[in-house]
Tab-separated table of N, CA and C in Angstrom:
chain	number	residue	atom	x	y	z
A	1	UNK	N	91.191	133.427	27.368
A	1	UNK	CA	91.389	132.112	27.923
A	1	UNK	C	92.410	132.213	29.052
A	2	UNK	N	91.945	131.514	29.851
A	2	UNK	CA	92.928	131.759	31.410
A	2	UNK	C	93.883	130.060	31.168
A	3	UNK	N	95.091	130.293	31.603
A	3	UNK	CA	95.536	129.290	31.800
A	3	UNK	C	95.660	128.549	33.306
A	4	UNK	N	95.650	127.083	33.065
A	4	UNK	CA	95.877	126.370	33.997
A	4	UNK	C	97.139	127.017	34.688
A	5	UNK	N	97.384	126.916	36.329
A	5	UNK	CA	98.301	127.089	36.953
A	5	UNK	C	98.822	125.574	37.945
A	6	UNK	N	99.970	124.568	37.403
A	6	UNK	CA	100.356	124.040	37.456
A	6	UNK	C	101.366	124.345	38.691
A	7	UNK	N	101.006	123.295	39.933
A	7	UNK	CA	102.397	123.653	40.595
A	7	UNK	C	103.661	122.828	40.537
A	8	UNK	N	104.406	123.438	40.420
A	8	UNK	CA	105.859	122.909	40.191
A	8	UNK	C	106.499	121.699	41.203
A	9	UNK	N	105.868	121.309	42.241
A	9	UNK	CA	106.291	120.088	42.963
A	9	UNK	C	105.161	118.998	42.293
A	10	UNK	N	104.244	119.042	41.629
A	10	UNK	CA	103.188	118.286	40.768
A	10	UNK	C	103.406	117.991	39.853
A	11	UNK	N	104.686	118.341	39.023
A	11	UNK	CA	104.791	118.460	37.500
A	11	UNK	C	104.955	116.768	37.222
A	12	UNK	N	104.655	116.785	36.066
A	12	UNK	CA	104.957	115.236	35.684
A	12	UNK	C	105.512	115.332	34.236
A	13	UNK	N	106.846	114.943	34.286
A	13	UNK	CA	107.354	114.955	32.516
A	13	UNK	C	106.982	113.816	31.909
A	14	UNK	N	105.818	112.906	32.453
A	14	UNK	CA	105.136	112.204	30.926
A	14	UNK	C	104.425	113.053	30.136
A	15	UNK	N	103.770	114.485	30.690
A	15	UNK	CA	102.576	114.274	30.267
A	15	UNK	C	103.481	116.120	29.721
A	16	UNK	N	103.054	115.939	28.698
A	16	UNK	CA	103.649	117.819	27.180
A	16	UNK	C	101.933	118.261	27.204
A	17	UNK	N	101.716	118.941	28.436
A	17	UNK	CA	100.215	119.564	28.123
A	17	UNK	C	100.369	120.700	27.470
A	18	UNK	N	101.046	121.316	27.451
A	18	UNK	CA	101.469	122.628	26.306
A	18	UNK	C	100.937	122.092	25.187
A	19	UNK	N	100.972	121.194	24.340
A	19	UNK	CA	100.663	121.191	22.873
A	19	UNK	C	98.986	120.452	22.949
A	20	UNK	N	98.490	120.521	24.037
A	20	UNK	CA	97.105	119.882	24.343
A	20	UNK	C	96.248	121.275	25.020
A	21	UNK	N	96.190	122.152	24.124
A	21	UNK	CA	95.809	123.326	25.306
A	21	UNK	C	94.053	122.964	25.632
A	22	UNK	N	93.571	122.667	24.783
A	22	UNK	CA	91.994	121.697	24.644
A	22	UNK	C	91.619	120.975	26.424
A	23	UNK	N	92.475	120.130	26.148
A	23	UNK	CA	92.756	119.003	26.675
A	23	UNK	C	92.750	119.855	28.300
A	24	UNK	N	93.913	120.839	28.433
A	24	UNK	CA	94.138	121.306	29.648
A	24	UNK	C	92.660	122.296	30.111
A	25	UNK	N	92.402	123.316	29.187
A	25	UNK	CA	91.433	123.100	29.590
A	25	UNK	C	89.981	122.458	30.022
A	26	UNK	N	89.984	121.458	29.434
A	26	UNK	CA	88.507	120.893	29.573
A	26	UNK	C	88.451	119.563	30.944
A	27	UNK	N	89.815	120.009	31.659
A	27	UNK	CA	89.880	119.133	32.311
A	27	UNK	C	90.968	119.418	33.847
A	28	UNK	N	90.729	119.003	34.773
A	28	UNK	CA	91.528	119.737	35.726
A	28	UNK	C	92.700	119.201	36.040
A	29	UNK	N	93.729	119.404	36.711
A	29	UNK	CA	95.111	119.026	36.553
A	29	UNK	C	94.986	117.272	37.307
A	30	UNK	N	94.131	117.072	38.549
A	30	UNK	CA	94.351	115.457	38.776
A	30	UNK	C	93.647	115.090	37.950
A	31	UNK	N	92.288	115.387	37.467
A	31	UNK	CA	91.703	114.806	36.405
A	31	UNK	C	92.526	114.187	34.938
A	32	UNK	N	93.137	114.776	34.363
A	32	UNK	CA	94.404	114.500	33.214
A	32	UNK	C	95.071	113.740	33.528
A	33	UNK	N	95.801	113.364	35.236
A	33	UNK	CA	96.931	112.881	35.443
A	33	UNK	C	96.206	111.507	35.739
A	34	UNK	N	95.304	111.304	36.197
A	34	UNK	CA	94.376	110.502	36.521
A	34	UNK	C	93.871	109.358	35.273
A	35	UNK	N	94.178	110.572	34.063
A	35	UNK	CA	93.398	110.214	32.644
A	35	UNK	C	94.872	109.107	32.116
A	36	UNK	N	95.885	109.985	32.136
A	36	UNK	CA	97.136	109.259	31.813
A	36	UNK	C	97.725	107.977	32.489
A	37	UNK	N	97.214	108.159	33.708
A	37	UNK	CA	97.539	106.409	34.449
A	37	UNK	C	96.609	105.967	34.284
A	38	UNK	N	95.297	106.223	33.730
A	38	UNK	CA	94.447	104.923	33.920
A	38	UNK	C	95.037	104.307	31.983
A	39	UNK	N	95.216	105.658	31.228
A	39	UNK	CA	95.728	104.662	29.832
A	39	UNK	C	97.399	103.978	29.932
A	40	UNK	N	97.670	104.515	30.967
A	40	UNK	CA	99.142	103.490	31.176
A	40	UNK	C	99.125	101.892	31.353
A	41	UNK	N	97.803	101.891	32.434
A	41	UNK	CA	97.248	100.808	33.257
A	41	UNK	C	97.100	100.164	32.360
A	42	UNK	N	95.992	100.477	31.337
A	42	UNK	CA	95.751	100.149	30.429
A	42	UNK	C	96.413	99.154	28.718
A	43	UNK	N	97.900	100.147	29.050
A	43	UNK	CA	98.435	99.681	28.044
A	43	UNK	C	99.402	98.764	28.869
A	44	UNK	N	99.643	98.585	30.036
A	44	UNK	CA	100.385	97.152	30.754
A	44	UNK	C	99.516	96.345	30.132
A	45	UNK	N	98.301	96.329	30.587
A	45	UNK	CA	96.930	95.252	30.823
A	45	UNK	C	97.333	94.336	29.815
A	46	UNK	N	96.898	95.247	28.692
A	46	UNK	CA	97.199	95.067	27.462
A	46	UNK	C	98.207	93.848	26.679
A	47	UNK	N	99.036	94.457	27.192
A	47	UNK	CA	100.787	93.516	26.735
A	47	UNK	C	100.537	92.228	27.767
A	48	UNK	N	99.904	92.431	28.683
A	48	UNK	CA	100.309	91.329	29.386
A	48	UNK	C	98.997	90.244	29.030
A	49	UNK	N	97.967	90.601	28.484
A	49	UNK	CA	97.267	89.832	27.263
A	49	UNK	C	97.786	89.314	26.043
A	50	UNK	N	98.563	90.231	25.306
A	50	UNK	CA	98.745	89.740	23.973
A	50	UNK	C	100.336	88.745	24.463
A	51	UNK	N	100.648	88.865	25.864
A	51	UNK	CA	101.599	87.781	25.692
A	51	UNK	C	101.425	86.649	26.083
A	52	UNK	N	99.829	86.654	27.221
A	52	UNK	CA	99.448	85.527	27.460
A	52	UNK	C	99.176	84.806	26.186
A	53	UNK	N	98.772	85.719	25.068
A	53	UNK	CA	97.830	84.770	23.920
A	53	UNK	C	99.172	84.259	23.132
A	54	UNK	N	100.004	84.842	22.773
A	54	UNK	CA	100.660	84.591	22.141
A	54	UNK	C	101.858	83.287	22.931
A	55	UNK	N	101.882	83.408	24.129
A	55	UNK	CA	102.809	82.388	24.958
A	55	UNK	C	101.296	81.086	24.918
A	56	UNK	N	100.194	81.186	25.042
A	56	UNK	CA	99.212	79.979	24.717
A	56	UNK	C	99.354	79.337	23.356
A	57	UNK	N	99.264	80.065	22.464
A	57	UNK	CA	99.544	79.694	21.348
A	57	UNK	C	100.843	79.365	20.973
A	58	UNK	N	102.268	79.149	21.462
A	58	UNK	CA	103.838	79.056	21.218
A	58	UNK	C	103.134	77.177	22.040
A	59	UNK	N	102.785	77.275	22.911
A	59	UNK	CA	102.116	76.217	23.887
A	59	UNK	C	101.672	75.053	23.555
A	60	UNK	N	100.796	75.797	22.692
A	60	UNK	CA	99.529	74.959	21.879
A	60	UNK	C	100.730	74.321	21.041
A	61	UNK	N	101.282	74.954	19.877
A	61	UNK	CA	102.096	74.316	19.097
A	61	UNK	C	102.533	73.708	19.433
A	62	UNK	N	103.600	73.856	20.449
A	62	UNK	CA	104.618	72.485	21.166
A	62	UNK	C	103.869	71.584	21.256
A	63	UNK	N	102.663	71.676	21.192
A	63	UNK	CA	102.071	69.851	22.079
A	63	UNK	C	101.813	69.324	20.859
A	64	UNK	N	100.951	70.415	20.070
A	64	UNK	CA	100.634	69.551	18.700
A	64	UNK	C	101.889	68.779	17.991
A	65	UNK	N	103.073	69.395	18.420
A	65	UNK	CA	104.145	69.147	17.438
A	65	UNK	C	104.656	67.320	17.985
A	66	UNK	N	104.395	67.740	19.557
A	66	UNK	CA	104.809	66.309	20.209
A	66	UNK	C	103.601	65.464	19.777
A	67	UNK	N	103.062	66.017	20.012
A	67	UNK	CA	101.694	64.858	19.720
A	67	UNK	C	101.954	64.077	18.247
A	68	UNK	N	102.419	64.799	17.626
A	68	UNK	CA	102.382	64.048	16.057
A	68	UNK	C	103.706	63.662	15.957
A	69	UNK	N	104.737	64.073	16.716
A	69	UNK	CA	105.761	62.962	16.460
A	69	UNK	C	105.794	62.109	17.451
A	70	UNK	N	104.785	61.865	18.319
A	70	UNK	CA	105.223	60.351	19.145
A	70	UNK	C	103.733	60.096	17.940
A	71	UNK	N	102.834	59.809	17.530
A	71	UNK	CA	102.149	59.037	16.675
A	71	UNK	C	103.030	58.278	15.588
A	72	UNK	N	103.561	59.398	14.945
A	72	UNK	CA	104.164	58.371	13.737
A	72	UNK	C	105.447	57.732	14.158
């Protein structure tokens, strides 16, 4: 097995490809780095969903809450 040759102005310390030797090979060095920002992207996306839902729903409550105390 030949190893990847990584150049040293490219390096990126998110990404521990040493313990992914699979990984390094089956895939080429922008390809991986490529792989890791699109699941970064991904996991923003993400958060910035579950806070829309969760800030809709904090939302929702407040009104219901007004709503039923100007009724009674």
């Amino acid at each position: 097995m030949s190893a990847t040759h990584v150049p040293s102005s490219a390096h990126d310390p998110r990404i521990d490809e040493a313990n992914h030797p699979v990984w390094m090979q089956a895939f080429s060095y922008e390809t991986r780095h490529r792989q890791v920002d699109e699941d970064l992207e991904a996991g923003r996306n993400l958060t910035a969903v579950l806070i829309a839902i969760v800030a809709g729903g904090l939302l929702l409550g407040c009104v219901g809450v007004i709503a039923a105390l100007t009724i009674v």
